[in-house]
PDB file of C-alpha atoms in Angstrom:
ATOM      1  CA  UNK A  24      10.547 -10.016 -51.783  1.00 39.00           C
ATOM      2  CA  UNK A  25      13.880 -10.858 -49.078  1.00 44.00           C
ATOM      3  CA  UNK A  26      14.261  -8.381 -45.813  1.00 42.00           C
ATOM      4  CA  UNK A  27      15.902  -5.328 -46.598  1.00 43.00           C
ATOM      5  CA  UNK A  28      19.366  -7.238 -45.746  1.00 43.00           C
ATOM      6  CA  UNK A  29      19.008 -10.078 -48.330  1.00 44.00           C
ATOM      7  CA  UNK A  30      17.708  -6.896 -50.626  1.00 46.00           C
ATOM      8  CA  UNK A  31      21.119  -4.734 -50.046  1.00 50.00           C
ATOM      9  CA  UNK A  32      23.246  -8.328 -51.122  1.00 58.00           C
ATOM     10  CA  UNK A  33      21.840  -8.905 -54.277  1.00 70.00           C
ATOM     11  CA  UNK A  34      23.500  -7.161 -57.454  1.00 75.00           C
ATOM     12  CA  UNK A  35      21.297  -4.970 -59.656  1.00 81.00           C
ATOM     13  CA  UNK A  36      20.724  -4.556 -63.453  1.00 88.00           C
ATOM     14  CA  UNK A  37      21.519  -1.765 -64.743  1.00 88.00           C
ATOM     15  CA  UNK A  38      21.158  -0.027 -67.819  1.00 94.00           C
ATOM     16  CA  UNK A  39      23.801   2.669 -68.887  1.00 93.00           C
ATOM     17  CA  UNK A  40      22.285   4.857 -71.924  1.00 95.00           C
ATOM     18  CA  UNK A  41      25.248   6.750 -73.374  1.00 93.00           C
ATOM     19  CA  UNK A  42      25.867   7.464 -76.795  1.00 93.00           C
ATOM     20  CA  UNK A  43      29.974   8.161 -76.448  1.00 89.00           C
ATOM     21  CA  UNK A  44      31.791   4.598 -76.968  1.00 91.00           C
ATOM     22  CA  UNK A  45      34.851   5.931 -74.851  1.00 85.00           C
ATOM     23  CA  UNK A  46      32.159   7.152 -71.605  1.00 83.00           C
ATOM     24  CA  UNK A  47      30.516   3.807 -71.883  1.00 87.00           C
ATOM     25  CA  UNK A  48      33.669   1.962 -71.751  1.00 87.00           C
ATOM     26  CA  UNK A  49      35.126   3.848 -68.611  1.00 81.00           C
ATOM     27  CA  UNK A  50      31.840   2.701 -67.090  1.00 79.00           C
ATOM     28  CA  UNK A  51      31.846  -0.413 -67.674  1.00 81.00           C
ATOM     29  CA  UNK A  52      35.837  -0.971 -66.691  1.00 79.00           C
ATOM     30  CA  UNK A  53      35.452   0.930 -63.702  1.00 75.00           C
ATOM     31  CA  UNK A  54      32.236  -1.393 -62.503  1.00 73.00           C
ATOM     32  CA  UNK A  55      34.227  -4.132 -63.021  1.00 72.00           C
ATOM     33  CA  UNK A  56      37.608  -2.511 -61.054  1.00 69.00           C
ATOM     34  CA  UNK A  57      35.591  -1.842 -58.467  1.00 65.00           C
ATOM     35  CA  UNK A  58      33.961  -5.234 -58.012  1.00 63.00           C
ATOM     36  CA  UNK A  59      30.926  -4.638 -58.221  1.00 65.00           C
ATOM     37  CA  UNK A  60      28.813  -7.553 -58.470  1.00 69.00           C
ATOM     38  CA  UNK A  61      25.877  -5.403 -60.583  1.00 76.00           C
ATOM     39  CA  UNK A  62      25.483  -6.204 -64.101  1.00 85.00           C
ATOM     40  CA  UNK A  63      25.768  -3.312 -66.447  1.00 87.00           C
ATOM     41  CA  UNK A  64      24.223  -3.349 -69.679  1.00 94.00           C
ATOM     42  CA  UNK A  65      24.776  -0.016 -72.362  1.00 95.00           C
ATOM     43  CA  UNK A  66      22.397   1.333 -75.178  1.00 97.00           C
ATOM     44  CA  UNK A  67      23.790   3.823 -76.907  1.00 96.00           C
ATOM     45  CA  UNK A  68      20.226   5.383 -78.056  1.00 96.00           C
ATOM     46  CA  UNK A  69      16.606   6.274 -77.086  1.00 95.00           C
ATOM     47  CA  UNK A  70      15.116   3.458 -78.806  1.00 96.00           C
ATOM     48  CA  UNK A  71      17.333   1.277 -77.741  1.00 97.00           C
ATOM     49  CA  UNK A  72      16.608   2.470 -73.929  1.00 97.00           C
ATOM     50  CA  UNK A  73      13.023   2.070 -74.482  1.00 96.00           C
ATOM     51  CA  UNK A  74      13.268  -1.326 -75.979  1.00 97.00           C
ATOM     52  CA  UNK A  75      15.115  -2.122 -73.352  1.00 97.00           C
ATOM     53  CA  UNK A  76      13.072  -1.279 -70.482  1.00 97.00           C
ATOM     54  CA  UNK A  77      10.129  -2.537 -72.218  1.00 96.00           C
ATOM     55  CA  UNK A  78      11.732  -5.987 -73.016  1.00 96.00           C
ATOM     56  CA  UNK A  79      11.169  -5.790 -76.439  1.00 96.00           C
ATOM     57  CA  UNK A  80      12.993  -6.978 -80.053  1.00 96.00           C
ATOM     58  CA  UNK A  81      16.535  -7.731 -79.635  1.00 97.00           C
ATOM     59  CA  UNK A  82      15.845  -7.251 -75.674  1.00 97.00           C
ATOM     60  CA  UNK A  83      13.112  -9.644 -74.898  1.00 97.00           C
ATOM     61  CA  UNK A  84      15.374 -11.885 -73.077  1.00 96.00           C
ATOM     62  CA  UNK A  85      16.914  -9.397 -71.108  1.00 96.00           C
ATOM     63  CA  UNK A  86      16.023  -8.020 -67.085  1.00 95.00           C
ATOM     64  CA  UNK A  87      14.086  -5.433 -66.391  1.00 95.00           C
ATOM     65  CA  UNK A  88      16.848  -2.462 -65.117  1.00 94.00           C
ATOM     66  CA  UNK A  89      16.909  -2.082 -61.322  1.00 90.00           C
ATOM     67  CA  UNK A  90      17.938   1.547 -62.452  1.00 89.00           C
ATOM     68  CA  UNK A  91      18.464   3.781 -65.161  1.00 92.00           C
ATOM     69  CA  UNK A  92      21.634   5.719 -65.918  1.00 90.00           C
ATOM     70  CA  UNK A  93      20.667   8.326 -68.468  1.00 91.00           C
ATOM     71  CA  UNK A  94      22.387  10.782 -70.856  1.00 89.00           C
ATOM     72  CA  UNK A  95      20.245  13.836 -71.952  1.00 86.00           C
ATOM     73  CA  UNK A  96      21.655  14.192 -75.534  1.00 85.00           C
ATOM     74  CA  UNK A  97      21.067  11.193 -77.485  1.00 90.00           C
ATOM     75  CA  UNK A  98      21.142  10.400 -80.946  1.00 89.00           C
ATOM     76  CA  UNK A  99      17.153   9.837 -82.478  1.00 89.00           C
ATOM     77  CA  UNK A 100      14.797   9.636 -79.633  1.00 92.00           C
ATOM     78  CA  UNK A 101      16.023  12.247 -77.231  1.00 89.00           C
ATOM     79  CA  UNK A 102      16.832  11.041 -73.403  1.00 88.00           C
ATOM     80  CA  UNK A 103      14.203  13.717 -72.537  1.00 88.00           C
ATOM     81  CA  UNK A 104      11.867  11.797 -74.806  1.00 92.00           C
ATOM     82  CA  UNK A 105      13.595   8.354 -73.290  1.00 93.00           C
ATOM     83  CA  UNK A 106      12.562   9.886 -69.490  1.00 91.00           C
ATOM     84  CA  UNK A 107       8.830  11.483 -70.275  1.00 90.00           C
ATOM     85  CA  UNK A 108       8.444   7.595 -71.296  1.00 91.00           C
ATOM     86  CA  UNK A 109       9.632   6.121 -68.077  1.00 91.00           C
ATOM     87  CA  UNK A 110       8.141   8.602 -66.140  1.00 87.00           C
ATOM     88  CA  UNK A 111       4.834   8.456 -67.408  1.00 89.00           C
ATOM     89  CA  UNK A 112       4.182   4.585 -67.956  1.00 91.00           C
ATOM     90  CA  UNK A 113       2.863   3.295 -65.003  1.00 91.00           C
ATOM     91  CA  UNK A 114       4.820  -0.113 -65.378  1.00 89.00           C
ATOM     92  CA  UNK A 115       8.135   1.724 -65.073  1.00 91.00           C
ATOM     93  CA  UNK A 116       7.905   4.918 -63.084  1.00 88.00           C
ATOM     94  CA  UNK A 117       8.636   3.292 -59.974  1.00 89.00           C
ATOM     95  CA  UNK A 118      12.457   2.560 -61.744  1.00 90.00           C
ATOM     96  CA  UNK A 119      14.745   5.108 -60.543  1.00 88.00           C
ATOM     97  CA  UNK A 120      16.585   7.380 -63.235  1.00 88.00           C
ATOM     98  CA  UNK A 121      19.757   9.276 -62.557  1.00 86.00           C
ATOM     99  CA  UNK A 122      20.497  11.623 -65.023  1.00 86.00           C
ATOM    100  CA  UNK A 123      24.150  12.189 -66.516  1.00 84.00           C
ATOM    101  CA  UNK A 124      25.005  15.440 -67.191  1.00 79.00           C
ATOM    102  CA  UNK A 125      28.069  17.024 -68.004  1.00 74.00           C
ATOM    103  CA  UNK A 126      27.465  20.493 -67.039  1.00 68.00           C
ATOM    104  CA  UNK A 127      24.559  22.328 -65.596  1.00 67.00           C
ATOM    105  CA  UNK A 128      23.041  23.231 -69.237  1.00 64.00           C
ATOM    106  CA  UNK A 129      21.556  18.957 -69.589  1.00 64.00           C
ATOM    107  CA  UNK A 130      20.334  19.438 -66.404  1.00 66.00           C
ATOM    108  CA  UNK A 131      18.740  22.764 -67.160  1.00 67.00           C
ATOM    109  CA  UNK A 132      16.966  20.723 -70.311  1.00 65.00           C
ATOM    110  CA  UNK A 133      15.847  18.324 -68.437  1.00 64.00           C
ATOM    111  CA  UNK A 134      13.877  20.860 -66.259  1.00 65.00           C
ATOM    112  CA  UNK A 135      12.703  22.634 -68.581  1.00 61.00           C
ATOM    113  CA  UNK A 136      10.436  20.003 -69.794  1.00 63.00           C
ATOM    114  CA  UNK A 137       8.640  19.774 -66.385  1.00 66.00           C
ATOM    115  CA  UNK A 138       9.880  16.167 -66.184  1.00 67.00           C
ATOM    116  CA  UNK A 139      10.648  14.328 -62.400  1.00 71.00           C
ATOM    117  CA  UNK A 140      13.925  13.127 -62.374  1.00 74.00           C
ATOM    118  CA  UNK A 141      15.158  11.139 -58.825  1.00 71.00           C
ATOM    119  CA  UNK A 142      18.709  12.881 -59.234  1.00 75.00           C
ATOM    120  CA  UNK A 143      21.112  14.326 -61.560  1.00 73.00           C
ATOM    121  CA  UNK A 144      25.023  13.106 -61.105  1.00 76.00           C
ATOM    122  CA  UNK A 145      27.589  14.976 -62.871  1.00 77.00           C
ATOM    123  CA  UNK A 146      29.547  12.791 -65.437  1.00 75.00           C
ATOM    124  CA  UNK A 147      33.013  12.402 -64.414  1.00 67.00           C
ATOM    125  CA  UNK A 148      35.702  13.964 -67.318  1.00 62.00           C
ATOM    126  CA  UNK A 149      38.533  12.329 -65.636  1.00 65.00           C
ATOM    127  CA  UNK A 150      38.915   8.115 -65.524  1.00 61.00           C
ATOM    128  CA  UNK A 151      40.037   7.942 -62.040  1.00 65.00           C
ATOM    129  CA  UNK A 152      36.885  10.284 -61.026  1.00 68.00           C
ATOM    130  CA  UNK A 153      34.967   7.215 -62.411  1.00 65.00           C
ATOM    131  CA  UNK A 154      35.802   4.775 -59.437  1.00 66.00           C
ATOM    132  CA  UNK A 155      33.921   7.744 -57.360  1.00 72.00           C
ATOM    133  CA  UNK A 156      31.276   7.907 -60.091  1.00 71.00           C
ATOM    134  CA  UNK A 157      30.655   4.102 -59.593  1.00 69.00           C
ATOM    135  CA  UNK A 158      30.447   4.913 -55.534  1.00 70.00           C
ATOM    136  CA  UNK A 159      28.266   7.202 -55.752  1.00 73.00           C
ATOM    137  CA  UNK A 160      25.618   5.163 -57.782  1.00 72.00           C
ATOM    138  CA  UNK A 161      25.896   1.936 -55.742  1.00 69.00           C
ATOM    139  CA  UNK A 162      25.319   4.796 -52.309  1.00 70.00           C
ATOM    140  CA  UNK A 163      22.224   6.024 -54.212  1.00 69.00           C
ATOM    141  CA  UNK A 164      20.986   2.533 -55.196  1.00 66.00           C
ATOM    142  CA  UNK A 165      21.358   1.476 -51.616  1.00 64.00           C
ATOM    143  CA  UNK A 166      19.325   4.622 -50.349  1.00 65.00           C
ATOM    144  CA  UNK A 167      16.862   3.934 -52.777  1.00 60.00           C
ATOM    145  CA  UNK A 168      16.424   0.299 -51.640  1.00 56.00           C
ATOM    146  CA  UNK A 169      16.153   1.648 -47.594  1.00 50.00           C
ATOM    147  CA  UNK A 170      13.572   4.567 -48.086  1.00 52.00           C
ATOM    148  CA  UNK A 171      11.357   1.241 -50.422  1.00 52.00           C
ATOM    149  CA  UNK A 172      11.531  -1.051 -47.389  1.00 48.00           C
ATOM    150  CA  UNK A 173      10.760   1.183 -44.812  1.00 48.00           C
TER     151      UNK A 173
END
């Protein structure tokens, strides 16, 4: 592992699980608008999240996500069931997960299920909210990666 300097340079994997086409396309624009030298990569469903993460089937190949970017309401395997998973595997609860939700009701779900979440971000509805969006995740990666290597 680099000092915390070499850490804060290198881009992260991350894994977008959102089930709207349109959402995961503004993402994935607005990553690349903004420069951002991460690498996104989208799943559309729970399975698909967990096979991810696990690096498994059509995802063997693929990184481990630095981070998790996860929509409540998914189709099949729930993003409840996607985050109990996560949470409770010891080989991937130290990944951080930042829920999406688009009102306070997901986030009221997610709660209810007694689950740890290590924050909840409000989906933007408008695109140009979605450059802020992309701020805000790269500020909470980057406090993430300081409170680690302290």
């Amino acid at each position: 592992m680099g000092t915390e300097d070499e850490r804060l340079d290198e881009p992260i994997d991350i894994l977008l699980v959102e089930p709207n086409p349109g959402d995961s396309r503004l993402f994935e624009e607005n990553f690349t608008d903004a420069k951002l030298l991460n690498t996104i990569y989208v799943v559309s469903d729970g399975e698909s999240a967990l096979d991810f993460v696990h690096q498994r089937n059509e995802f063997a190949n693929e990184p481990r996500p630095d981070i998790v970017l996860l929509e409540p309401q998914l189709p099949g395997k729930s993003g409840v069931d996607v985050l109990s998973e996560l949470k409770n595997e010891p080989s991937l609860n130290e990944i951080p997960v930042v829920v999406l939700t688009s009102s306070d009701a997901g986030e009221r779900i997610v709660q209810s299920h007694g689950l740890e979440v290590d924050t909840y971000m409000r989906k933007p509805v408008e695109p140009k909210e979605f450059v802020e969006f992309v701020q805000s995740i790269e500020a909470f990666w980057l406090t993430i990666v300081q409170r680690e290597s302290q």
